[in-house]
Amino acid sequence: MIFSNKWITAALGALCVVVLLLYCRWLNHQLNQLRNEKQQTIAVLAEERAYSAKIRTQYLQIQEVMDGVAEQKQASDSRAKELQKQLVAAQANSKCFSVPVPDAVTKRLRERAAEVNAAATGTK
């Protein structure tokens, strides 16, 4: 049997159509895989953004606390300076400030401070 040119041309055309259909199907499969990967990437990105927002919120909360602590320290420092000034003024006006403390009194105060420190250390 000898095929005519029409049959050969038709067979080649049909073969080309089949190959093109298979290629289109393969491309469609690849496209679907890319869509799935894109959706997974979008989901992961959304999770990362949520986690990042959570960390940002925590950072802001910590920063607020640190700012509050800094303000309290500043207030405490200014209060300590004010008390120091008041102490200096009170000592300047005191008659007893310039009189030395007797050695016996100093010794007894040191002994009592040692007793109190020892008791405080023993209870902890």
PDB file of C-alpha atoms in Angstrom:
ATOM      1  CA  MET A   1       0.000   0.000   0.000  1.00  0.00           C
ATOM      2  CA  ILE A   2       1.314   3.284  -1.015  1.00  0.00           C
ATOM      3  CA  PHE A   3       0.070   6.297   0.843  1.00  0.00           C
ATOM      4  CA  SER A   4      -0.676   9.332  -1.151  1.00  0.00           C
ATOM      5  CA  ASN A   5       0.674  12.738  -0.293  1.00  0.00           C
ATOM      6  CA  LYS A   6      -2.702  13.747   1.107  1.00  0.00           C
ATOM      7  CA  TRP A   7      -2.616  10.950   3.647  1.00  0.00           C
ATOM      8  CA  ILE A   8       0.951  11.697   4.662  1.00  0.00           C
ATOM      9  CA  THR A   9       0.178  15.391   5.011  1.00  0.00           C
ATOM     10  CA  ALA A  10      -2.967  14.610   7.023  1.00  0.00           C
ATOM     11  CA  ALA A  11      -1.051  12.166   9.259  1.00  0.00           C
ATOM     12  CA  LEU A  12       1.724  14.700   9.885  1.00  0.00           C
ATOM     13  CA  GLY A  13      -0.868  17.401  10.571  1.00  0.00           C
ATOM     14  CA  ALA A  14      -2.688  15.110  13.032  1.00  0.00           C
ATOM     15  CA  LEU A  15       0.625  14.196  14.678  1.00  0.00           C
ATOM     16  CA  CYS A  16       1.464  17.890  15.045  1.00  0.00           C
ATOM     17  CA  VAL A  17      -1.955  18.558  16.572  1.00  0.00           C
ATOM     18  CA  VAL A  18      -1.498  15.655  19.024  1.00  0.00           C
ATOM     19  CA  VAL A  19       2.004  16.884  19.968  1.00  0.00           C
ATOM     20  CA  LEU A  20       0.676  20.421  20.405  1.00  0.00           C
ATOM     21  CA  LEU A  21      -2.175  19.143  22.575  1.00  0.00           C
ATOM     22  CA  LEU A  22       0.257  17.153  24.725  1.00  0.00           C
ATOM     23  CA  TYR A  23       2.510  20.205  24.992  1.00  0.00           C
ATOM     24  CA  CYS A  24      -0.481  22.375  25.987  1.00  0.00           C
ATOM     25  CA  ARG A  25      -1.467  19.835  28.611  1.00  0.00           C
ATOM     26  CA  TRP A  26       2.090  19.806  29.991  1.00  0.00           C
ATOM     27  CA  LEU A  27       2.128  23.626  30.062  1.00  0.00           C
ATOM     28  CA  ASN A  28      -1.230  23.641  31.847  1.00  0.00           C
ATOM     29  CA  HIS A  29       0.163  21.227  34.444  1.00  0.00           C
ATOM     30  CA  GLN A  30       3.220  23.450  34.923  1.00  0.00           C
ATOM     31  CA  LEU A  31       0.975  26.489  35.267  1.00  0.00           C
ATOM     32  CA  ASN A  32      -1.114  24.736  37.927  1.00  0.00           C
ATOM     33  CA  GLN A  33       2.023  23.824  39.845  1.00  0.00           C
ATOM     34  CA  LEU A  34       3.190  27.431  39.723  1.00  0.00           C
ATOM     35  CA  ARG A  35      -0.220  28.602  40.954  1.00  0.00           C
ATOM     36  CA  ASN A  36      -0.024  26.176  43.874  1.00  0.00           C
ATOM     37  CA  GLU A  37       3.480  27.336  44.725  1.00  0.00           C
ATOM     38  CA  LYS A  38       2.316  30.934  44.513  1.00  0.00           C
ATOM     39  CA  GLN A  39      -0.586  30.247  46.881  1.00  0.00           C
ATOM     40  CA  GLN A  40       1.739  28.498  49.329  1.00  0.00           C
ATOM     41  CA  THR A  41       4.181  31.396  49.124  1.00  0.00           C
ATOM     42  CA  ILE A  42       1.374  33.880  49.731  1.00  0.00           C
ATOM     43  CA  ALA A  43       0.265  31.889  52.786  1.00  0.00           C
ATOM     44  CA  VAL A  44       3.811  31.776  54.174  1.00  0.00           C
ATOM     45  CA  LEU A  45       4.250  35.485  53.491  1.00  0.00           C
ATOM     46  CA  ALA A  46       1.013  36.252  55.331  1.00  0.00           C
ATOM     47  CA  GLU A  47       2.231  34.218  58.313  1.00  0.00           C
ATOM     48  CA  GLU A  48       5.574  36.024  58.272  1.00  0.00           C
ATOM     49  CA  ARG A  49       3.851  39.395  58.099  1.00  0.00           C
ATOM     50  CA  ALA A  50       1.635  38.478  61.043  1.00  0.00           C
ATOM     51  CA  TYR A  51       4.666  37.305  63.019  1.00  0.00           C
ATOM     52  CA  SER A  52       6.546  40.466  62.090  1.00  0.00           C
ATOM     53  CA  ALA A  53       3.610  42.609  63.208  1.00  0.00           C
ATOM     54  CA  LYS A  54       3.489  40.696  66.504  1.00  0.00           C
ATOM     55  CA  ILE A  55       7.198  41.281  67.068  1.00  0.00           C
ATOM     56  CA  ARG A  56       6.811  44.943  66.145  1.00  0.00           C
ATOM     57  CA  THR A  57       3.994  45.274  68.696  1.00  0.00           C
ATOM     58  CA  GLN A  58       6.103  43.592  71.370  1.00  0.00           C
ATOM     59  CA  TYR A  59       9.010  45.885  70.542  1.00  0.00           C
ATOM     60  CA  LEU A  60       6.788  48.939  70.899  1.00  0.00           C
ATOM     61  CA  GLN A  61       5.491  47.671  74.257  1.00  0.00           C
ATOM     62  CA  ILE A  62       9.039  47.089  75.475  1.00  0.00           C
ATOM     63  CA  GLN A  63      10.038  50.521  74.230  1.00  0.00           C
ATOM     64  CA  GLU A  64       7.146  52.091  76.161  1.00  0.00           C
ATOM     65  CA  VAL A  65       8.232  50.300  79.335  1.00  0.00           C
ATOM     66  CA  MET A  66      11.840  51.353  78.808  1.00  0.00           C
ATOM     67  CA  ASP A  67      10.752  54.955  78.244  1.00  0.00           C
ATOM     68  CA  GLY A  68       8.740  54.802  81.471  1.00  0.00           C
ATOM     69  CA  VAL A  69      11.723  53.402  83.349  1.00  0.00           C
ATOM     70  CA  ALA A  70      13.941  56.144  81.927  1.00  0.00           C
ATOM     71  CA  GLU A  71      11.445  58.794  83.029  1.00  0.00           C
ATOM     72  CA  GLN A  72      11.248  57.257  86.510  1.00  0.00           C
ATOM     73  CA  LYS A  73      15.046  57.175  86.740  1.00  0.00           C
ATOM     74  CA  GLN A  74      15.246  60.790  85.656  1.00  0.00           C
ATOM     75  CA  ALA A  75      12.649  61.772  88.265  1.00  0.00           C
ATOM     76  CA  SER A  76      14.445  59.724  90.897  1.00  0.00           C
ATOM     77  CA  ASP A  77      17.780  61.337  90.046  1.00  0.00           C
ATOM     78  CA  SER A  78      16.303  64.828  90.244  1.00  0.00           C
ATOM     79  CA  ARG A  79      14.617  63.930  93.573  1.00  0.00           C
ATOM     80  CA  ALA A  80      17.933  62.585  94.904  1.00  0.00           C
ATOM     81  CA  LYS A  81      19.697  65.807  93.884  1.00  0.00           C
ATOM     82  CA  GLU A  82      16.992  67.850  95.596  1.00  0.00           C
ATOM     83  CA  LEU A  83      17.294  65.757  98.774  1.00  0.00           C
ATOM     84  CA  GLN A  84      21.073  66.110  98.620  1.00  0.00           C
ATOM     85  CA  LYS A  85      20.695  69.898  98.431  1.00  0.00           C
ATOM     86  CA  GLN A  86      18.265  69.844 101.374  1.00  0.00           C
ATOM     87  CA  LEU A  87      20.689  67.699 103.391  1.00  0.00           C
ATOM     88  CA  VAL A  88      23.562  70.077 102.690  1.00  0.00           C
ATOM     89  CA  ALA A  89      21.370  73.023 103.681  1.00  0.00           C
ATOM     90  CA  ALA A  90      20.210  71.262 106.867  1.00  0.00           C
ATOM     91  CA  GLN A  91      23.788  70.368 107.786  1.00  0.00           C
ATOM     92  CA  ALA A  92      24.940  73.920 107.171  1.00  0.00           C
ATOM     93  CA  ASN A  93      22.305  75.236 109.572  1.00  0.00           C
ATOM     94  CA  SER A  94      22.905  72.546 112.237  1.00  0.00           C
ATOM     95  CA  LYS A  95      25.002  73.349 115.290  1.00  0.00           C
ATOM     96  CA  CYS A  96      25.921  69.681 115.739  1.00  0.00           C
ATOM     97  CA  PHE A  97      27.313  69.259 112.239  1.00  0.00           C
ATOM     98  CA  SER A  98      30.665  70.774 113.061  1.00  0.00           C
ATOM     99  CA  VAL A  99      31.059  68.875 116.379  1.00  0.00           C
ATOM    100  CA  PRO A 100      32.980  65.577 115.974  1.00  0.00           C
ATOM    101  CA  VAL A 101      31.328  62.326 117.079  1.00  0.00           C
ATOM    102  CA  PRO A 102      33.162  60.653 119.974  1.00  0.00           C
ATOM    103  CA  ASP A 103      35.073  57.463 119.103  1.00  0.00           C
ATOM    104  CA  ALA A 104      33.027  55.349 121.532  1.00  0.00           C
ATOM    105  CA  VAL A 105      29.794  56.345 119.784  1.00  0.00           C
ATOM    106  CA  THR A 106      31.287  55.656 116.347  1.00  0.00           C
ATOM    107  CA  LYS A 107      32.510  52.225 117.524  1.00  0.00           C
ATOM    108  CA  ARG A 108      29.090  51.349 118.988  1.00  0.00           C
ATOM    109  CA  LEU A 109      27.326  52.441 115.771  1.00  0.00           C
ATOM    110  CA  ARG A 110      29.661  50.274 113.662  1.00  0.00           C
ATOM    111  CA  GLU A 111      29.073  47.269 115.936  1.00  0.00           C
ATOM    112  CA  ARG A 112      25.305  47.725 115.730  1.00  0.00           C
ATOM    113  CA  ALA A 113      25.446  48.067 111.931  1.00  0.00           C
ATOM    114  CA  ALA A 114      27.453  44.815 111.771  1.00  0.00           C
ATOM    115  CA  GLU A 115      24.846  43.082 113.968  1.00  0.00           C
ATOM    116  CA  VAL A 116      21.985  44.281 111.799  1.00  0.00           C
ATOM    117  CA  ASN A 117      23.790  43.228 108.604  1.00  0.00           C
ATOM    118  CA  ALA A 118      24.563  39.795 110.076  1.00  0.00           C
ATOM    119  CA  ALA A 119      20.934  39.316 111.118  1.00  0.00           C
ATOM    120  CA  ALA A 120      19.686  40.432 107.714  1.00  0.00           C
ATOM    121  CA  THR A 121      22.101  38.071 105.938  1.00  0.00           C
ATOM    122  CA  GLY A 122      21.170  35.165 108.219  1.00  0.00           C
ATOM    123  CA  THR A 123      17.414  35.494 107.538  1.00  0.00           C
ATOM    124  CA  LYS A 124      17.824  35.546 103.763  1.00  0.00           C
TER     125      LYS A 124
END
